[in-house]
Amino acid sequence: MAEGPLPDIVIGDPNAPVTIVEYASMTCGHCANFHENSYPTIKTDYIDTGKAKLIIREFPFDPRALAAFMLARCTQNDAQRTAMIDVLFDQQDVWARAENASTALLNIARLAGFTQESFAACLNNKELQEQIVATQERGQQEFGVDATPTFFVNGDKYAGSLPPDQIAAIIEQKLR
């Protein structure tokens, strides 16, 4: 599951023995549920201890999800990128269902240091947009991703928002 058109968003030790690849859409409620309920446990027990790494790959189902991923990609570094993804999932109800998603996203992006100009420049970056769409297409064509979230743990596919105990059991099995 080598990198695609964009460098992977990697959380954790790149050399960790267990690799969790998540295909997510920023407007997906099940993805937000995973990041709210399962991710903190997995991060504490496996990512922070060097046993696993999480790779987030873009699979936007709609223009709002695409815009959110573009903003995450336009941040200055990996730490800001993962923080932006965390905030976007945490605040999903605020921006994904807003009457004016652009204003809601700009308010969130300002927390990461975006100005009105850098926000607009990011969202008008056609090359980045094409690369994110290509990441999604690759997920569909090469790996059979057709829903979000979809996880690959050391190459084995799991669909749906995995509860903490279920993903922990999968990771433990891979560590043996």
mmCIF file with all atom_site columns, C-alpha atoms in Angstrom:
data_model
loop_
_atom_site.group_PDB
_atom_site.id
_atom_site.type_symbol
_atom_site.label_atom_id
_atom_site.label_alt_id
_atom_site.label_comp_id
_atom_site.label_asym_id
_atom_site.label_entity_id
_atom_site.label_seq_id
_atom_site.pdbx_PDB_ins_code
_atom_site.Cartn_x
_atom_site.Cartn_y
_atom_site.Cartn_z
_atom_site.occupancy
_atom_site.B_iso_or_equiv
_atom_site.pdbx_formal_charge
_atom_site.auth_seq_id
_atom_site.auth_comp_id
_atom_site.auth_asym_id
_atom_site.auth_atom_id
_atom_site.pdbx_PDB_model_num
ATOM 1   C CA . MET A 1 1   ? 0.000   0.000   0.000  1.00 0.00 ? 1   MET A CA 1
ATOM 2   C CA . ALA A 1 2   ? 2.674   2.435   -1.104 1.00 0.00 ? 2   ALA A CA 1
ATOM 3   C CA . GLU A 1 3   ? 2.073   6.171   -1.174 1.00 0.00 ? 3   GLU A CA 1
ATOM 4   C CA . GLY A 1 4   ? -0.004  7.543   -3.985 1.00 0.00 ? 4   GLY A CA 1
ATOM 5   C CA . PRO A 1 5   ? -0.012  10.956  -5.653 1.00 0.00 ? 5   PRO A CA 1
ATOM 6   C CA . LEU A 1 6   ? 0.394   12.742  -2.291 1.00 0.00 ? 6   LEU A CA 1
ATOM 7   C CA . PRO A 1 7   ? 2.754   11.953  0.569  1.00 0.00 ? 7   PRO A CA 1
ATOM 8   C CA . ASP A 1 8   ? 0.966   9.958   3.247  1.00 0.00 ? 8   ASP A CA 1
ATOM 9   C CA . ILE A 1 9   ? -0.262  11.725  6.367  1.00 0.00 ? 9   ILE A CA 1
ATOM 10  C CA . VAL A 1 10  ? 1.511   9.578   8.963  1.00 0.00 ? 10  VAL A CA 1
ATOM 11  C CA . ILE A 1 11  ? 0.759   9.732   12.673 1.00 0.00 ? 11  ILE A CA 1
ATOM 12  C CA . GLY A 1 12  ? 3.315   7.862   14.754 1.00 0.00 ? 12  GLY A CA 1
ATOM 13  C CA . ASP A 1 13  ? 6.648   6.164   14.191 1.00 0.00 ? 13  ASP A CA 1
ATOM 14  C CA . PRO A 1 14  ? 7.104   5.505   10.461 1.00 0.00 ? 14  PRO A CA 1
ATOM 15  C CA . ASN A 1 15  ? 8.887   2.251   11.414 1.00 0.00 ? 15  ASN A CA 1
ATOM 16  C CA . ALA A 1 16  ? 6.138   0.937   13.721 1.00 0.00 ? 16  ALA A CA 1
ATOM 17  C CA . PRO A 1 17  ? 5.422   -2.786  13.205 1.00 0.00 ? 17  PRO A CA 1
ATOM 18  C CA . VAL A 1 18  ? 1.691   -2.258  12.582 1.00 0.00 ? 18  VAL A CA 1
ATOM 19  C CA . THR A 1 19  ? 0.452   0.032   9.826  1.00 0.00 ? 19  THR A CA 1
ATOM 20  C CA . ILE A 1 20  ? -3.142  1.228   9.898  1.00 0.00 ? 20  ILE A CA 1
ATOM 21  C CA . VAL A 1 21  ? -4.229  2.946   6.683  1.00 0.00 ? 21  VAL A CA 1
ATOM 22  C CA . GLU A 1 22  ? -7.526  4.787   6.972  1.00 0.00 ? 22  GLU A CA 1
ATOM 23  C CA . TYR A 1 23  ? -9.457  5.979   3.944  1.00 0.00 ? 23  TYR A CA 1
ATOM 24  C CA . ALA A 1 24  ? -11.752 8.703   5.268  1.00 0.00 ? 24  ALA A CA 1
ATOM 25  C CA . SER A 1 25  ? -14.070 11.458  4.145  1.00 0.00 ? 25  SER A CA 1
ATOM 26  C CA . MET A 1 26  ? -14.094 14.604  6.269  1.00 0.00 ? 26  MET A CA 1
ATOM 27  C CA . THR A 1 27  ? -17.910 14.777  6.056  1.00 0.00 ? 27  THR A CA 1
ATOM 28  C CA . CYS A 1 28  ? -18.411 11.126  7.019  1.00 0.00 ? 28  CYS A CA 1
ATOM 29  C CA . GLY A 1 29  ? -20.154 10.755  10.373 1.00 0.00 ? 29  GLY A CA 1
ATOM 30  C CA . HIS A 1 30  ? -18.706 7.268   10.906 1.00 0.00 ? 30  HIS A CA 1
ATOM 31  C CA . CYS A 1 31  ? -15.200 8.652   10.308 1.00 0.00 ? 31  CYS A CA 1
ATOM 32  C CA . ALA A 1 32  ? -15.793 11.402  12.870 1.00 0.00 ? 32  ALA A CA 1
ATOM 33  C CA . ASN A 1 33  ? -17.102 8.745   15.272 1.00 0.00 ? 33  ASN A CA 1
ATOM 34  C CA . PHE A 1 34  ? -13.887 6.738   14.864 1.00 0.00 ? 34  PHE A CA 1
ATOM 35  C CA . HIS A 1 35  ? -11.722 9.806   15.454 1.00 0.00 ? 35  HIS A CA 1
ATOM 36  C CA . GLU A 1 36  ? -13.769 10.803  18.500 1.00 0.00 ? 36  GLU A CA 1
ATOM 37  C CA . ASN A 1 37  ? -14.208 7.395   20.137 1.00 0.00 ? 37  ASN A CA 1
ATOM 38  C CA . SER A 1 38  ? -11.551 4.944   18.912 1.00 0.00 ? 38  SER A CA 1
ATOM 39  C CA . TYR A 1 39  ? -8.612  7.071   17.824 1.00 0.00 ? 39  TYR A CA 1
ATOM 40  C CA . PRO A 1 40  ? -7.732  8.476   21.297 1.00 0.00 ? 40  PRO A CA 1
ATOM 41  C CA . THR A 1 41  ? -7.381  4.959   22.725 1.00 0.00 ? 41  THR A CA 1
ATOM 42  C CA . ILE A 1 42  ? -5.420  3.687   19.725 1.00 0.00 ? 42  ILE A CA 1
ATOM 43  C CA . LYS A 1 43  ? -3.162  6.731   19.834 1.00 0.00 ? 43  LYS A CA 1
ATOM 44  C CA . THR A 1 44  ? -2.396  6.322   23.541 1.00 0.00 ? 44  THR A CA 1
ATOM 45  C CA . ASP A 1 45  ? -2.005  2.535   23.570 1.00 0.00 ? 45  ASP A CA 1
ATOM 46  C CA . TYR A 1 46  ? -0.407  1.852   20.200 1.00 0.00 ? 46  TYR A CA 1
ATOM 47  C CA . ILE A 1 47  ? 0.703   4.948   18.282 1.00 0.00 ? 47  ILE A CA 1
ATOM 48  C CA . ASP A 1 48  ? 2.363   6.814   21.153 1.00 0.00 ? 48  ASP A CA 1
ATOM 49  C CA . THR A 1 49  ? 4.106   3.600   22.255 1.00 0.00 ? 49  THR A CA 1
ATOM 50  C CA . GLY A 1 50  ? 5.578   2.940   18.797 1.00 0.00 ? 50  GLY A CA 1
ATOM 51  C CA . LYS A 1 51  ? 3.574   -0.230  18.169 1.00 0.00 ? 51  LYS A CA 1
ATOM 52  C CA . ALA A 1 52  ? 1.453   1.202   15.352 1.00 0.00 ? 52  ALA A CA 1
ATOM 53  C CA . LYS A 1 53  ? 1.214   4.124   12.979 1.00 0.00 ? 53  LYS A CA 1
ATOM 54  C CA . LEU A 1 54  ? -1.893  5.592   11.391 1.00 0.00 ? 54  LEU A CA 1
ATOM 55  C CA . ILE A 1 55  ? -1.870  6.761   7.797  1.00 0.00 ? 55  ILE A CA 1
ATOM 56  C CA . ILE A 1 56  ? -4.806  8.921   6.755  1.00 0.00 ? 56  ILE A CA 1
ATOM 57  C CA . ARG A 1 57  ? -5.708  8.929   3.070  1.00 0.00 ? 57  ARG A CA 1
ATOM 58  C CA . GLU A 1 58  ? -8.283  11.161  1.469  1.00 0.00 ? 58  GLU A CA 1
ATOM 59  C CA . PHE A 1 59  ? -11.549 9.728   0.179  1.00 0.00 ? 59  PHE A CA 1
ATOM 60  C CA . PRO A 1 60  ? -13.820 12.781  -0.120 1.00 0.00 ? 60  PRO A CA 1
ATOM 61  C CA . PHE A 1 61  ? -17.436 12.023  -0.958 1.00 0.00 ? 61  PHE A CA 1
ATOM 62  C CA . ASP A 1 62  ? -18.430 15.614  -1.641 1.00 0.00 ? 62  ASP A CA 1
ATOM 63  C CA . PRO A 1 63  ? -17.023 19.102  -2.303 1.00 0.00 ? 63  PRO A CA 1
ATOM 64  C CA . ARG A 1 64  ? -17.034 20.028  1.392  1.00 0.00 ? 64  ARG A CA 1
ATOM 65  C CA . ALA A 1 65  ? -14.937 17.003  2.303  1.00 0.00 ? 65  ALA A CA 1
ATOM 66  C CA . LEU A 1 66  ? -12.569 17.820  -0.553 1.00 0.00 ? 66  LEU A CA 1
ATOM 67  C CA . ALA A 1 67  ? -12.226 21.411  0.682  1.00 0.00 ? 67  ALA A CA 1
ATOM 68  C CA . ALA A 1 68  ? -11.535 20.240  4.238  1.00 0.00 ? 68  ALA A CA 1
ATOM 69  C CA . PHE A 1 69  ? -8.805  17.859  3.089  1.00 0.00 ? 69  PHE A CA 1
ATOM 70  C CA . MET A 1 70  ? -7.303  20.584  0.923  1.00 0.00 ? 70  MET A CA 1
ATOM 71  C CA . LEU A 1 71  ? -7.090  22.874  3.954  1.00 0.00 ? 71  LEU A CA 1
ATOM 72  C CA . ALA A 1 72  ? -5.408  20.140  5.986  1.00 0.00 ? 72  ALA A CA 1
ATOM 73  C CA . ARG A 1 73  ? -2.885  19.637  3.177  1.00 0.00 ? 73  ARG A CA 1
ATOM 74  C CA . CYS A 1 74  ? -2.179  23.382  2.992  1.00 0.00 ? 74  CYS A CA 1
ATOM 75  C CA . THR A 1 75  ? -1.008  23.595  6.610  1.00 0.00 ? 75  THR A CA 1
ATOM 76  C CA . GLN A 1 76  ? 2.678   24.208  7.284  1.00 0.00 ? 76  GLN A CA 1
ATOM 77  C CA . ASN A 1 77  ? 3.770   20.829  8.679  1.00 0.00 ? 77  ASN A CA 1
ATOM 78  C CA . ASP A 1 78  ? 2.683   17.343  9.736  1.00 0.00 ? 78  ASP A CA 1
ATOM 79  C CA . ALA A 1 79  ? 1.777   18.406  13.284 1.00 0.00 ? 79  ALA A CA 1
ATOM 80  C CA . GLN A 1 80  ? -0.498  21.184  12.002 1.00 0.00 ? 80  GLN A CA 1
ATOM 81  C CA . ARG A 1 81  ? -1.938  18.834  9.393  1.00 0.00 ? 81  ARG A CA 1
ATOM 82  C CA . THR A 1 82  ? -2.970  16.204  11.937 1.00 0.00 ? 82  THR A CA 1
ATOM 83  C CA . ALA A 1 83  ? -4.235  18.899  14.327 1.00 0.00 ? 83  ALA A CA 1
ATOM 84  C CA . MET A 1 84  ? -6.345  20.365  11.512 1.00 0.00 ? 84  MET A CA 1
ATOM 85  C CA . ILE A 1 85  ? -7.795  16.936  10.716 1.00 0.00 ? 85  ILE A CA 1
ATOM 86  C CA . ASP A 1 86  ? -8.615  16.439  14.408 1.00 0.00 ? 86  ASP A CA 1
ATOM 87  C CA . VAL A 1 87  ? -10.371 19.820  14.618 1.00 0.00 ? 87  VAL A CA 1
ATOM 88  C CA . LEU A 1 88  ? -12.265 19.267  11.373 1.00 0.00 ? 88  LEU A CA 1
ATOM 89  C CA . PHE A 1 89  ? -13.594 15.913  12.588 1.00 0.00 ? 89  PHE A CA 1
ATOM 90  C CA . ASP A 1 90  ? -14.351 17.357  16.031 1.00 0.00 ? 90  ASP A CA 1
ATOM 91  C CA . GLN A 1 91  ? -16.194 20.340  14.526 1.00 0.00 ? 91  GLN A CA 1
ATOM 92  C CA . GLN A 1 92  ? -17.789 18.392  11.666 1.00 0.00 ? 92  GLN A CA 1
ATOM 93  C CA . ASP A 1 93  ? -21.339 19.347  12.676 1.00 0.00 ? 93  ASP A CA 1
ATOM 94  C CA . VAL A 1 94  ? -20.360 23.031  12.599 1.00 0.00 ? 94  VAL A CA 1
ATOM 95  C CA . TRP A 1 95  ? -18.937 23.214  9.073  1.00 0.00 ? 95  TRP A CA 1
ATOM 96  C CA . ALA A 1 96  ? -20.171 20.148  7.147  1.00 0.00 ? 96  ALA A CA 1
ATOM 97  C CA . ARG A 1 97  ? -23.827 20.999  7.602  1.00 0.00 ? 97  ARG A CA 1
ATOM 98  C CA . ALA A 1 98  ? -23.497 24.780  7.685  1.00 0.00 ? 98  ALA A CA 1
ATOM 99  C CA . GLU A 1 99  ? -25.506 26.868  5.272  1.00 0.00 ? 99  GLU A CA 1
ATOM 100 C CA . ASN A 1 100 ? -22.262 28.641  4.360  1.00 0.00 ? 100 ASN A CA 1
ATOM 101 C CA . ALA A 1 101 ? -19.524 26.013  4.604  1.00 0.00 ? 101 ALA A CA 1
ATOM 102 C CA . SER A 1 102 ? -16.884 28.408  3.288  1.00 0.00 ? 102 SER A CA 1
ATOM 103 C CA . THR A 1 103 ? -17.318 30.808  6.208  1.00 0.00 ? 103 THR A CA 1
ATOM 104 C CA . ALA A 1 104 ? -17.375 27.960  8.727  1.00 0.00 ? 104 ALA A CA 1
ATOM 105 C CA . LEU A 1 105 ? -14.219 26.415  7.223  1.00 0.00 ? 105 LEU A CA 1
ATOM 106 C CA . LEU A 1 106 ? -12.467 29.788  7.144  1.00 0.00 ? 106 LEU A CA 1
ATOM 107 C CA . ASN A 1 107 ? -13.166 30.262  10.850 1.00 0.00 ? 107 ASN A CA 1
ATOM 108 C CA . ILE A 1 108 ? -11.584 26.877  11.587 1.00 0.00 ? 108 ILE A CA 1
ATOM 109 C CA . ALA A 1 109 ? -8.682  27.488  9.184  1.00 0.00 ? 109 ALA A CA 1
ATOM 110 C CA . ARG A 1 110 ? -7.863  30.768  10.933 1.00 0.00 ? 110 ARG A CA 1
ATOM 111 C CA . LEU A 1 111 ? -7.038  28.725  14.039 1.00 0.00 ? 111 LEU A CA 1
ATOM 112 C CA . ALA A 1 112 ? -4.228  27.157  11.992 1.00 0.00 ? 112 ALA A CA 1
ATOM 113 C CA . GLY A 1 113 ? -2.951  30.550  10.838 1.00 0.00 ? 113 GLY A CA 1
ATOM 114 C CA . PHE A 1 114 ? -4.761  30.880  7.524  1.00 0.00 ? 114 PHE A CA 1
ATOM 115 C CA . THR A 1 115 ? -5.647  34.320  6.245  1.00 0.00 ? 115 THR A CA 1
ATOM 116 C CA . GLN A 1 116 ? -8.517  35.006  3.860  1.00 0.00 ? 116 GLN A CA 1
ATOM 117 C CA . GLU A 1 117 ? -5.922  35.062  1.061  1.00 0.00 ? 117 GLU A CA 1
ATOM 118 C CA . SER A 1 118 ? -4.134  31.820  1.991  1.00 0.00 ? 118 SER A CA 1
ATOM 119 C CA . PHE A 1 119 ? -7.513  30.131  2.516  1.00 0.00 ? 119 PHE A CA 1
ATOM 120 C CA . ALA A 1 120 ? -8.656  31.136  -0.986 1.00 0.00 ? 120 ALA A CA 1
ATOM 121 C CA . ALA A 1 121 ? -5.304  30.201  -2.541 1.00 0.00 ? 121 ALA A CA 1
ATOM 122 C CA . CYS A 1 122 ? -5.474  26.762  -0.965 1.00 0.00 ? 122 CYS A CA 1
ATOM 123 C CA . LEU A 1 123 ? -9.013  26.049  -2.128 1.00 0.00 ? 123 LEU A CA 1
ATOM 124 C CA . ASN A 1 124 ? -8.173  27.267  -5.648 1.00 0.00 ? 124 ASN A CA 1
ATOM 125 C CA . ASN A 1 125 ? -5.130  24.971  -5.946 1.00 0.00 ? 125 ASN A CA 1
ATOM 126 C CA . LYS A 1 126 ? -6.222  22.747  -8.850 1.00 0.00 ? 126 LYS A CA 1
ATOM 127 C CA . GLU A 1 127 ? -3.121  20.538  -8.647 1.00 0.00 ? 127 GLU A CA 1
ATOM 128 C CA . LEU A 1 128 ? -3.822  19.704  -5.002 1.00 0.00 ? 128 LEU A CA 1
ATOM 129 C CA . GLN A 1 129 ? -7.474  19.089  -5.809 1.00 0.00 ? 129 GLN A CA 1
ATOM 130 C CA . GLU A 1 130 ? -6.502  16.674  -8.595 1.00 0.00 ? 130 GLU A CA 1
ATOM 131 C CA . GLN A 1 131 ? -4.041  14.850  -6.323 1.00 0.00 ? 131 GLN A CA 1
ATOM 132 C CA . ILE A 1 132 ? -6.675  14.330  -3.631 1.00 0.00 ? 132 ILE A CA 1
ATOM 133 C CA . VAL A 1 133 ? -9.167  13.047  -6.203 1.00 0.00 ? 133 VAL A CA 1
ATOM 134 C CA . ALA A 1 134 ? -6.447  10.744  -7.583 1.00 0.00 ? 134 ALA A CA 1
ATOM 135 C CA . THR A 1 135 ? -5.863  9.394   -4.054 1.00 0.00 ? 135 THR A CA 1
ATOM 136 C CA . GLN A 1 136 ? -9.566  8.580   -3.824 1.00 0.00 ? 136 GLN A CA 1
ATOM 137 C CA . GLU A 1 137 ? -9.625  6.967   -7.274 1.00 0.00 ? 137 GLU A CA 1
ATOM 138 C CA . ARG A 1 138 ? -6.577  4.869   -6.405 1.00 0.00 ? 138 ARG A CA 1
ATOM 139 C CA . GLY A 1 139 ? -8.303  3.709   -3.218 1.00 0.00 ? 139 GLY A CA 1
ATOM 140 C CA . GLN A 1 140 ? -11.311 2.611   -5.264 1.00 0.00 ? 140 GLN A CA 1
ATOM 141 C CA . GLN A 1 141 ? -9.457  0.996   -8.144 1.00 0.00 ? 141 GLN A CA 1
ATOM 142 C CA . GLU A 1 142 ? -6.462  -0.609  -6.438 1.00 0.00 ? 142 GLU A CA 1
ATOM 143 C CA . PHE A 1 143 ? -7.809  -1.393  -2.978 1.00 0.00 ? 143 PHE A CA 1
ATOM 144 C CA . GLY A 1 144 ? -11.574 -1.724  -3.465 1.00 0.00 ? 144 GLY A CA 1
ATOM 145 C CA . VAL A 1 145 ? -12.503 1.105   -1.123 1.00 0.00 ? 145 VAL A CA 1
ATOM 146 C CA . ASP A 1 146 ? -16.174 1.952   -1.597 1.00 0.00 ? 146 ASP A CA 1
ATOM 147 C CA . ALA A 1 147 ? -17.172 3.339   1.804  1.00 0.00 ? 147 ALA A CA 1
ATOM 148 C CA . THR A 1 148 ? -15.663 5.315   4.643  1.00 0.00 ? 148 THR A CA 1
ATOM 149 C CA . PRO A 1 149 ? -14.048 4.702   6.889  1.00 0.00 ? 149 PRO A CA 1
ATOM 150 C CA . THR A 1 150 ? -12.178 1.769   5.413  1.00 0.00 ? 150 THR A CA 1
ATOM 151 C CA . PHE A 1 151 ? -9.078  0.533   7.214  1.00 0.00 ? 151 PHE A CA 1
ATOM 152 C CA . PHE A 1 152 ? -6.198  -1.637  6.147  1.00 0.00 ? 152 PHE A CA 1
ATOM 153 C CA . VAL A 1 153 ? -4.224  -3.067  9.057  1.00 0.00 ? 153 VAL A CA 1
ATOM 154 C CA . ASN A 1 154 ? -0.967  -4.517  7.737  1.00 0.00 ? 154 ASN A CA 1
ATOM 155 C CA . GLY A 1 155 ? -2.796  -4.946  4.430  1.00 0.00 ? 155 GLY A CA 1
ATOM 156 C CA . ASP A 1 156 ? -5.990  -6.624  5.720  1.00 0.00 ? 156 ASP A CA 1
ATOM 157 C CA . LYS A 1 157 ? -9.187  -4.706  4.929  1.00 0.00 ? 157 LYS A CA 1
ATOM 158 C CA . TYR A 1 158 ? -11.785 -3.699  7.541  1.00 0.00 ? 158 TYR A CA 1
ATOM 159 C CA . ALA A 1 159 ? -14.793 -1.531  6.665  1.00 0.00 ? 159 ALA A CA 1
ATOM 160 C CA . GLY A 1 160 ? -16.710 0.691   9.045  1.00 0.00 ? 160 GLY A CA 1
ATOM 161 C CA . SER A 1 161 ? -15.989 2.628   12.210 1.00 0.00 ? 161 SER A CA 1
ATOM 162 C CA . LEU A 1 162 ? -14.120 0.147   14.368 1.00 0.00 ? 162 LEU A CA 1
ATOM 163 C CA . PRO A 1 163 ? -14.804 0.417   18.119 1.00 0.00 ? 163 PRO A CA 1
ATOM 164 C CA . PRO A 1 164 ? -11.694 0.730   20.319 1.00 0.00 ? 164 PRO A CA 1
ATOM 165 C CA . ASP A 1 165 ? -11.783 -2.874  21.537 1.00 0.00 ? 165 ASP A CA 1
ATOM 166 C CA . GLN A 1 166 ? -12.159 -4.268  18.020 1.00 0.00 ? 166 GLN A CA 1
ATOM 167 C CA . ILE A 1 167 ? -9.292  -2.303  16.481 1.00 0.00 ? 167 ILE A CA 1
ATOM 168 C CA . ALA A 1 168 ? -7.151  -3.016  19.562 1.00 0.00 ? 168 ALA A CA 1
ATOM 169 C CA . ALA A 1 169 ? -7.754  -6.756  19.085 1.00 0.00 ? 169 ALA A CA 1
ATOM 170 C CA . ILE A 1 170 ? -6.777  -6.476  15.412 1.00 0.00 ? 170 ILE A CA 1
ATOM 171 C CA . ILE A 1 171 ? -3.582  -4.596  16.310 1.00 0.00 ? 171 ILE A CA 1
ATOM 172 C CA . GLU A 1 172 ? -2.721  -7.108  19.044 1.00 0.00 ? 172 GLU A CA 1
ATOM 173 C CA . GLN A 1 173 ? -3.158  -9.946  16.544 1.00 0.00 ? 173 GLN A CA 1
ATOM 174 C CA . LYS A 1 174 ? -0.800  -8.199  14.110 1.00 0.00 ? 174 LYS A CA 1
ATOM 175 C CA . LEU A 1 175 ? 1.788   -7.683  16.859 1.00 0.00 ? 175 LEU A CA 1
ATOM 176 C CA . ARG A 1 176 ? 2.040   -11.455 17.462 1.00 0.00 ? 176 ARG A CA 1
#
